[in-house]
XYZ file of C-alpha atoms in Angstrom:
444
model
C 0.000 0.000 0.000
C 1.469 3.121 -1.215
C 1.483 5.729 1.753
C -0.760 8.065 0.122
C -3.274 5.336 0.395
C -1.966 4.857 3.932
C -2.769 8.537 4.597
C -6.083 8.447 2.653
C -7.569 5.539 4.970
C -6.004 6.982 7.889
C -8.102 9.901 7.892
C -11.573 8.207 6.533
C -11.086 5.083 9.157
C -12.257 7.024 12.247
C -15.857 8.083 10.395
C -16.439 4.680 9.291
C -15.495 2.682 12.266
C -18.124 4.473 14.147
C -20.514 4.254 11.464
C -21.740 8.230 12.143
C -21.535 11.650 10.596
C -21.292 13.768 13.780
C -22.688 17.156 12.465
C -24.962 18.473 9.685
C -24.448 18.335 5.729
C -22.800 20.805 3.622
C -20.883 23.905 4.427
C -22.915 26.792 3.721
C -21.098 30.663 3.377
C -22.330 32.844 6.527
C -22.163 36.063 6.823
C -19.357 37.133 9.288
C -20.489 37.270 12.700
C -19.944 36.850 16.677
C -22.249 34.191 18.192
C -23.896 34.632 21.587
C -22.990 32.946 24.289
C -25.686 30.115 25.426
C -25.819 27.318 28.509
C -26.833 23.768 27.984
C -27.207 21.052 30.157
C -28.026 18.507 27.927
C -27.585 19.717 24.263
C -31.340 18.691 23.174
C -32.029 20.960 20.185
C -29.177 23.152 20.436
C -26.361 24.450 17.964
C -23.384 23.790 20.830
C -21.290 22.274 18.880
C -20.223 18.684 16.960
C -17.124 16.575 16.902
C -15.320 17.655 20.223
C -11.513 17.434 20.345
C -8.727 18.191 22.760
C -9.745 19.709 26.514
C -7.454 22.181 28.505
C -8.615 22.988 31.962
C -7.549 26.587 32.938
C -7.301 28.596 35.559
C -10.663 29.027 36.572
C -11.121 25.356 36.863
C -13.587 25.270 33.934
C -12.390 22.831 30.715
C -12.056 24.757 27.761
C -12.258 23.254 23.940
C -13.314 23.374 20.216
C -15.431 21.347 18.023
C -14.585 20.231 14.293
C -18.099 21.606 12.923
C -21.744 22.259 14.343
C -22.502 25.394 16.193
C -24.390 28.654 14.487
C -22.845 28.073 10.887
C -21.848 24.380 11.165
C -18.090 25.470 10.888
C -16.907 24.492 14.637
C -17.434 26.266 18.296
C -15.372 27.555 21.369
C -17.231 26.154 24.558
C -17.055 26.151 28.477
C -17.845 23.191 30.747
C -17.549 22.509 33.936
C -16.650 19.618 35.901
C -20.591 19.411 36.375
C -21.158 19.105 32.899
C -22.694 22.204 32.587
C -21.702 23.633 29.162
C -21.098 26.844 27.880
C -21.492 27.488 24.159
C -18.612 30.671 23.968
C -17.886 31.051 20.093
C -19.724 29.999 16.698
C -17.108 30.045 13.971
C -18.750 32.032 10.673
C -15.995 31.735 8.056
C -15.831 33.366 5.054
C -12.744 35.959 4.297
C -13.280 37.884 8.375
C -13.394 34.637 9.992
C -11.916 31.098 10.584
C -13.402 27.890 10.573
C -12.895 24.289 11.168
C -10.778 24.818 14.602
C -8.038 22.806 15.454
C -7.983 20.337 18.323
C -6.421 22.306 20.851
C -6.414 25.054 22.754
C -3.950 26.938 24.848
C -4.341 29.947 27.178
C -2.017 32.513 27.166
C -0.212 34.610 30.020
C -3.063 36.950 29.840
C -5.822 34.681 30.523
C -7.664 34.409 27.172
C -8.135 31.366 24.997
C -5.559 31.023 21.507
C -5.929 28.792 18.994
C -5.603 27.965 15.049
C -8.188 26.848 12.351
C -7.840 24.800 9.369
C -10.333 26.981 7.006
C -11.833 29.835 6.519
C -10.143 33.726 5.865
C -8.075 33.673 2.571
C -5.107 32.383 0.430
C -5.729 29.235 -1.720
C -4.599 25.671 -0.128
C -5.274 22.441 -0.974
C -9.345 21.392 -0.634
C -8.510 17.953 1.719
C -6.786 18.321 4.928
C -3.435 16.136 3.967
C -3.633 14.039 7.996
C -7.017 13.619 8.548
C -8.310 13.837 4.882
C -11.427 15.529 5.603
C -12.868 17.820 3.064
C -12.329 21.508 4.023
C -15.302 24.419 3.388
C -13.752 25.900 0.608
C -9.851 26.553 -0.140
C -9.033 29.645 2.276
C -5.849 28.555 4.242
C -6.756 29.274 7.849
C -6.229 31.858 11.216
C -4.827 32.070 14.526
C -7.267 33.657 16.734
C -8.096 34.739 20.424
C -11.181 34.325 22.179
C -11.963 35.982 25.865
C -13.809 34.062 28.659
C -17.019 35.824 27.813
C -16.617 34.722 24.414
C -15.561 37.313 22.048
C -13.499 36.273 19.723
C -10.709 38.401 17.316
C -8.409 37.290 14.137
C -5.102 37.400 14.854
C -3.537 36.259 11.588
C -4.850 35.385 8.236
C -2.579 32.542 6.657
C -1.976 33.213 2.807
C -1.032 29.628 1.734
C 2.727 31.039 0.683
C 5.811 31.438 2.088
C 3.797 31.940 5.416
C 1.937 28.432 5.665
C -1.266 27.599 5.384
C -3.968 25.217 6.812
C -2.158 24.975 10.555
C -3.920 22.003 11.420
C -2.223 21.762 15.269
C -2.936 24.123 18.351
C -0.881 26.570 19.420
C 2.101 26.675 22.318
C 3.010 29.920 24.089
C 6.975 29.508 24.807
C 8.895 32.060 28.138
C 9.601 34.717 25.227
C 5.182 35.802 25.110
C 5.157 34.601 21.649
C 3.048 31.488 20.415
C 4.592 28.708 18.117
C 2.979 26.101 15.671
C 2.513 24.354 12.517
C 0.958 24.596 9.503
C 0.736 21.391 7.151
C 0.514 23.644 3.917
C 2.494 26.032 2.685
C 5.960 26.736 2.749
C 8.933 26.814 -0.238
C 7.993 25.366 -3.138
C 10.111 22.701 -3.181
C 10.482 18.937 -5.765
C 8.618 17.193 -3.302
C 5.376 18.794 -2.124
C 5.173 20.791 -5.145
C 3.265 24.528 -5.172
C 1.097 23.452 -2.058
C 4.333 23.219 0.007
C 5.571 20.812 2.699
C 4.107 23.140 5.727
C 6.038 25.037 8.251
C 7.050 26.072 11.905
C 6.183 29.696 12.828
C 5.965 32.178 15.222
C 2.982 34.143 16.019
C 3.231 37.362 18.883
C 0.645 37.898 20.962
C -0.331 41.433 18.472
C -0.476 38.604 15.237
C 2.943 39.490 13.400
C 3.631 35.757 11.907
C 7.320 34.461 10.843
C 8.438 31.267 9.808
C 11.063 29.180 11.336
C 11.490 26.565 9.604
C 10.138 25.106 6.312
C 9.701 21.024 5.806
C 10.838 19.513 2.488
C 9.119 16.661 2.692
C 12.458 14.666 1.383
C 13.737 11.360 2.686
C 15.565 13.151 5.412
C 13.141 15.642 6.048
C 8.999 15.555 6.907
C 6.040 16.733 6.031
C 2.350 17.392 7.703
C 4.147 18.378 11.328
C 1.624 17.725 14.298
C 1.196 20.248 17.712
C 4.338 21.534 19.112
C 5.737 20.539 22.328
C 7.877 22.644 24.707
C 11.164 20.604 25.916
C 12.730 21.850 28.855
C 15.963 22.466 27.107
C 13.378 25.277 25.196
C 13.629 23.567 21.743
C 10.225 22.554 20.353
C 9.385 19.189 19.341
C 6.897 17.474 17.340
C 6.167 14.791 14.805
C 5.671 14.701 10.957
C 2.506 12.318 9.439
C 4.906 11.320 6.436
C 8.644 12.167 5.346
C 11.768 10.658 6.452
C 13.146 7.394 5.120
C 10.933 5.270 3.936
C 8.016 8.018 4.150
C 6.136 6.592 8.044
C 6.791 9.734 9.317
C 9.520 11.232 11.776
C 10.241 12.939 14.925
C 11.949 16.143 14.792
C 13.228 19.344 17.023
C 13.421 23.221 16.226
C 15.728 25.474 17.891
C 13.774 28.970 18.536
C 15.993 30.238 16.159
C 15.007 27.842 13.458
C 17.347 25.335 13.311
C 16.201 21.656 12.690
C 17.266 18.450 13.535
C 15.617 15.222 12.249
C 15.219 13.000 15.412
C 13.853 9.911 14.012
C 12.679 8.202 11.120
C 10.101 5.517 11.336
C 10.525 2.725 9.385
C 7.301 1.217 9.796
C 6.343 -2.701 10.574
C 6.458 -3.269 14.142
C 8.266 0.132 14.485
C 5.391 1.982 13.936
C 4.026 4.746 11.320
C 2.440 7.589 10.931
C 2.611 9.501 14.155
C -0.092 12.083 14.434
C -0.017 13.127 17.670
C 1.894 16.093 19.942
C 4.222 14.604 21.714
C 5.092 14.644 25.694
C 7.935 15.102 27.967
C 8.022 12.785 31.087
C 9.554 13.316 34.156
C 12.177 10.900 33.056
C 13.182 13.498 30.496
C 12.277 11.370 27.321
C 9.500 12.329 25.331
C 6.436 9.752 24.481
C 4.139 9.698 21.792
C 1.920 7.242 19.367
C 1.777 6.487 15.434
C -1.463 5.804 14.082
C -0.036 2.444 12.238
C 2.209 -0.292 12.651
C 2.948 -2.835 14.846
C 1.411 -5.962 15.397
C -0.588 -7.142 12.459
C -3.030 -9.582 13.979
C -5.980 -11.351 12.200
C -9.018 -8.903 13.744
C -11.947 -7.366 13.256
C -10.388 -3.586 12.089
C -9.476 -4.605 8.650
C -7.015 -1.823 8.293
C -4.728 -3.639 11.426
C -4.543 -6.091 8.687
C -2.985 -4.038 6.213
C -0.948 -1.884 8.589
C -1.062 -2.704 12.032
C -2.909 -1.103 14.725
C -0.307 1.417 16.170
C 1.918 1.503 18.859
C 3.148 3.573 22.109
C 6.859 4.648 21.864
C 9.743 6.662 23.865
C 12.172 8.934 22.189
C 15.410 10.043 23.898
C 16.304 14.477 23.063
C 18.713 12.782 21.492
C 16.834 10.389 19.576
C 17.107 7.148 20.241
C 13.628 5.000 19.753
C 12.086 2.415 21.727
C 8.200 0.748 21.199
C 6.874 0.698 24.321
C 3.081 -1.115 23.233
C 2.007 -2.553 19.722
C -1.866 -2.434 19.748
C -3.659 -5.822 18.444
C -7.181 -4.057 17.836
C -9.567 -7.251 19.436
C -12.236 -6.423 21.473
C -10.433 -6.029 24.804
C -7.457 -4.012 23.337
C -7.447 -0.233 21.505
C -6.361 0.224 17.826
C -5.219 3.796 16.220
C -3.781 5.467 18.983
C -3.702 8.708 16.880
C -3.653 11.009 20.086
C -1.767 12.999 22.892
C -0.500 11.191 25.958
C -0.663 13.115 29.124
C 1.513 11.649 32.179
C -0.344 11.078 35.708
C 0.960 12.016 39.101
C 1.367 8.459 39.521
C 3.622 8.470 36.412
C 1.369 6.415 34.244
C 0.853 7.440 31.107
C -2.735 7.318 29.551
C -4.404 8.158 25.975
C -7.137 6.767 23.940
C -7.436 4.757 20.866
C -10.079 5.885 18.382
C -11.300 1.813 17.506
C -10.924 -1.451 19.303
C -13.293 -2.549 22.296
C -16.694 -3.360 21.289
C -18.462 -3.426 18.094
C -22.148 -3.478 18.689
C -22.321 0.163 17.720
C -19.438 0.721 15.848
C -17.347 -1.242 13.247
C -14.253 -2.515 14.472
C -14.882 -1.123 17.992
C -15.933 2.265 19.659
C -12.190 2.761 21.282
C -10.784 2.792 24.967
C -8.691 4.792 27.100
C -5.453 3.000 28.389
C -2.800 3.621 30.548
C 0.831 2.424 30.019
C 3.731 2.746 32.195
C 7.136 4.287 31.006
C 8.792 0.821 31.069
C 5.913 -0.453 28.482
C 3.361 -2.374 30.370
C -0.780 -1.348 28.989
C -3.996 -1.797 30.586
C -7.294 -0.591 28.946
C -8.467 1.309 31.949
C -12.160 1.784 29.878
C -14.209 0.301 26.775
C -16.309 2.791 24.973
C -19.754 1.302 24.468
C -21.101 4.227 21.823
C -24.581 4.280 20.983
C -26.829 7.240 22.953
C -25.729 6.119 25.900
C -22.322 6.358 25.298
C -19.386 8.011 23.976
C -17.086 6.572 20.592
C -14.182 7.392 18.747
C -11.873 8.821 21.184
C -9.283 10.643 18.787
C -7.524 12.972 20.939
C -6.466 11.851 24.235
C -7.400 12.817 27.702
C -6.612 15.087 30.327
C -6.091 14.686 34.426
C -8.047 17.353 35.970
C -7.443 18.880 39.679
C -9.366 16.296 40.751
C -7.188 13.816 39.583
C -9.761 12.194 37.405
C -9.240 12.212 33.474
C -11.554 14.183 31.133
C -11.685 14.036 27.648
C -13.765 13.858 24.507
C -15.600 11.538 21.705
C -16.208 12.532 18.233
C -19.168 10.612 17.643
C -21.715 8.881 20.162
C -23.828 10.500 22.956
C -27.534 11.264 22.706
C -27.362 13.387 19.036
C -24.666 11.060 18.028
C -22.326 14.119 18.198
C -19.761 13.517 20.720
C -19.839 13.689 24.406
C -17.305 15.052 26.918
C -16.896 12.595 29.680
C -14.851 11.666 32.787
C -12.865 8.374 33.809
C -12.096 7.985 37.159
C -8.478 6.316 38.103
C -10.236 3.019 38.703
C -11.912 3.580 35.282
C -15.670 4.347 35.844
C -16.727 6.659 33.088
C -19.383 9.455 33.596
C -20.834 10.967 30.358
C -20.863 14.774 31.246
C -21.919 16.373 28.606
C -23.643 15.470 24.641
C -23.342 17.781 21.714
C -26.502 18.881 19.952
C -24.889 19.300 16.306
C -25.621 22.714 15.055
């Protein structure tokens, strides 16, 4: 399988193992407005939002997130909830050339207590229709913003990506580094280089907190380079790290670092098979100093019901040293006890377990292939699937971007399908892994 096909089913495997759409129909082009902010207990019949990714909690207490679509226009959301469930719809995305749409997974809040973030549409430039990682078919073929959004909810454009020499489409959150100024990715733009062609290879940039963008480093995509970088991550030496969806040697994706002044260093290559390929996912520093992260395929290639582990494996956990040495912690086999596509964060426990999700495995009366599971895994490489999403109204499925341990000490995180509209639910797993569905999204 070439790895463009590996790409291609990468991104449409998480919509058809759960067998749902998770939002409305097709994207329509708004006028250019703020959205009102709304409570909702329960979602019925509202526009709060579908397709929930990454959580922060912040200072307040409250989690904070985005959602792919739904809301006002059906072009993604900003909302509030807290540990209650009790959710606050704070942001409606509109699009069109004022606005972004289609936010990224994450969120990050700055210094001065408001929300930053990127989206993958909406403002202007030209890029590519399809998101290159998770192949999903964008509004139209604007590149993308950073933008800021207060507690109560407004919401301002900080930067309007032009698809150039800037980057376009910056398909990971945003990190705010000791200098004030906020660093990410974009998977498209760049220099025009042999291997990406026009749409370029993407890039690392700067952003201040006032929107003046720079780049820092542009991927070539080559055999000793990547291409489609994921979230940054902070290292405590102050280099940024991350990993690239394809590149490297033979073209399953790499691990790199970036010097604030833009220099580059190619980490790791993955070579696929039991290796691992494809990583999609930030990565995260442990207290042991190496850095942890997951690839959506490779490893074990078992005889199960996820026909893609067939083809590819079902992904694995791995360690990388700062100075690059690899080691596969956990090669999913995808059955109905264990997780397959682990194509999200990690976040290490006080108790220095490590936990995630996988977006299939567990069981399959609602979904294809499984709804997915949260697991933990110690540093040394032991798993346990600490919870078995059931999906259906009831429940939550596809897990596709990791959890978070609140104040509490519990773990919060999100579904993109499942819950009483079918799209997504924020829930809660407890240590001992009892799982509370707090919240379910209404669509838009």
């Amino acid at each position: 399988m070439s790895r463009i096909r590996h790409l291609v089913g990468a991104g449409m495997l998480i919509a058809a193992l759960t067998g749902c759409g998770g939002g409305g129909g097709g994207f329509t082009s708004p006028p250019s407005s703020s959205s009102s902010s709304s409570s909702s207990s329960s979602g019925a019949g509202s526009s709060d939002g579908s397709g929930p990714s990454g959580l922060i909690q912040a200072q307040d207490g409250n989690f904070y997130g985005t959602t792919a679509t739904g809301g006002r226009f059906n072009l993604g959301t900003v909302y509030k909830i807290a540990a209650d469930g009790t959710e606050t719809l704070l942001y409606s995305f509109a699009g069109g050339a004022s606005d972004g749409a289609l936010p990224s997974p994450l969120l990050v809040q700055g210094a001065d207590g408001d929300f930053y973030g990127t989206t993958n549409d909406g403002g202007k430039g030209t890029c590519p229709r399809t998101n290159p990682v998770t192949n999903l078919m964008r509004a139209d073929t604007a590149c993308g913003t950073a933008f800021k959004v207060a507690p109560d909810g407004s919401e301002s454009v900080l930067y309007f990506f032009l698809g150039g020499v800037d980057g376009g489409e910056p398909n990971g959150g945003l990190v705010q580094a000791s200098d004030g100024n906020f660093y990410g990715t974009a998977v498209a733009g760049g220099l025009n280089n042999a291997y990406c062609g026009s749409a370029g290879c993407g890039v690392v940039f700067r952003l201040t907190p006032t929107g003046t963008e720079s780049v820092l480093y542009n991927f070539g995509g080559v055999a000793f380079d990547g291409m489609f970088a994921s979230s940054l991550t902070i290292g405590r030496d102050g280099n940024f790290y991350g990993t690239t969806y394809l590149g490297g040697q033979p073209n399953d994706g790499t691990v790199f670092s970036v010097t604030p002044s833009g220099a580059e260093t190619l980490l790791h290559a993955f070579a696929g098979s039991m290796e691992g390929a494809n990583p999609r996912a930030p990565l995260v520093q442990a207290s042991d100093g190496n850095f942890y992260g997951t690839t959506d395929f490779g490893g074990v290639i078992p005889n199960n019901p996820v026909a893609a582990c067939n083809n590819g494996g079902c992904g694995t956990v791995f360690s990388i040293t700062p100075g690059g040495l690899l080691t596969t912690l956990y090669a999913f086999g995808g059955d109905s006890t264990d997780g397959a596509f682990p194509g999200s964060r990690l976040v290490q426990a006080g108790n220095g377990t490590l936990y995630g999700t996988t977006s299939a495995g567990g069981p399959t009366a609602h979904c294809v292939g499984g709804c997915g599971t949260v697991v933990s895994i110690v540093p040394g490489g032991a798993e346990a699937t600490l919870y078995l999403f059931a999906g259906g109204a009831a429940d939550g499925a596809g897990p596709t971007t990791g959890v978070l341990q609140g104040t509490d000490g519990n773990l919060y995180g999100t579904t993109a399908q499942g819950g009483q509209f079918n799209a997504g639910v924020v829930y809660r797993v407890t240590p001992g892994g009892a799982e509370t569905v707090l919240h379910s999204f209404g669509g838009s």
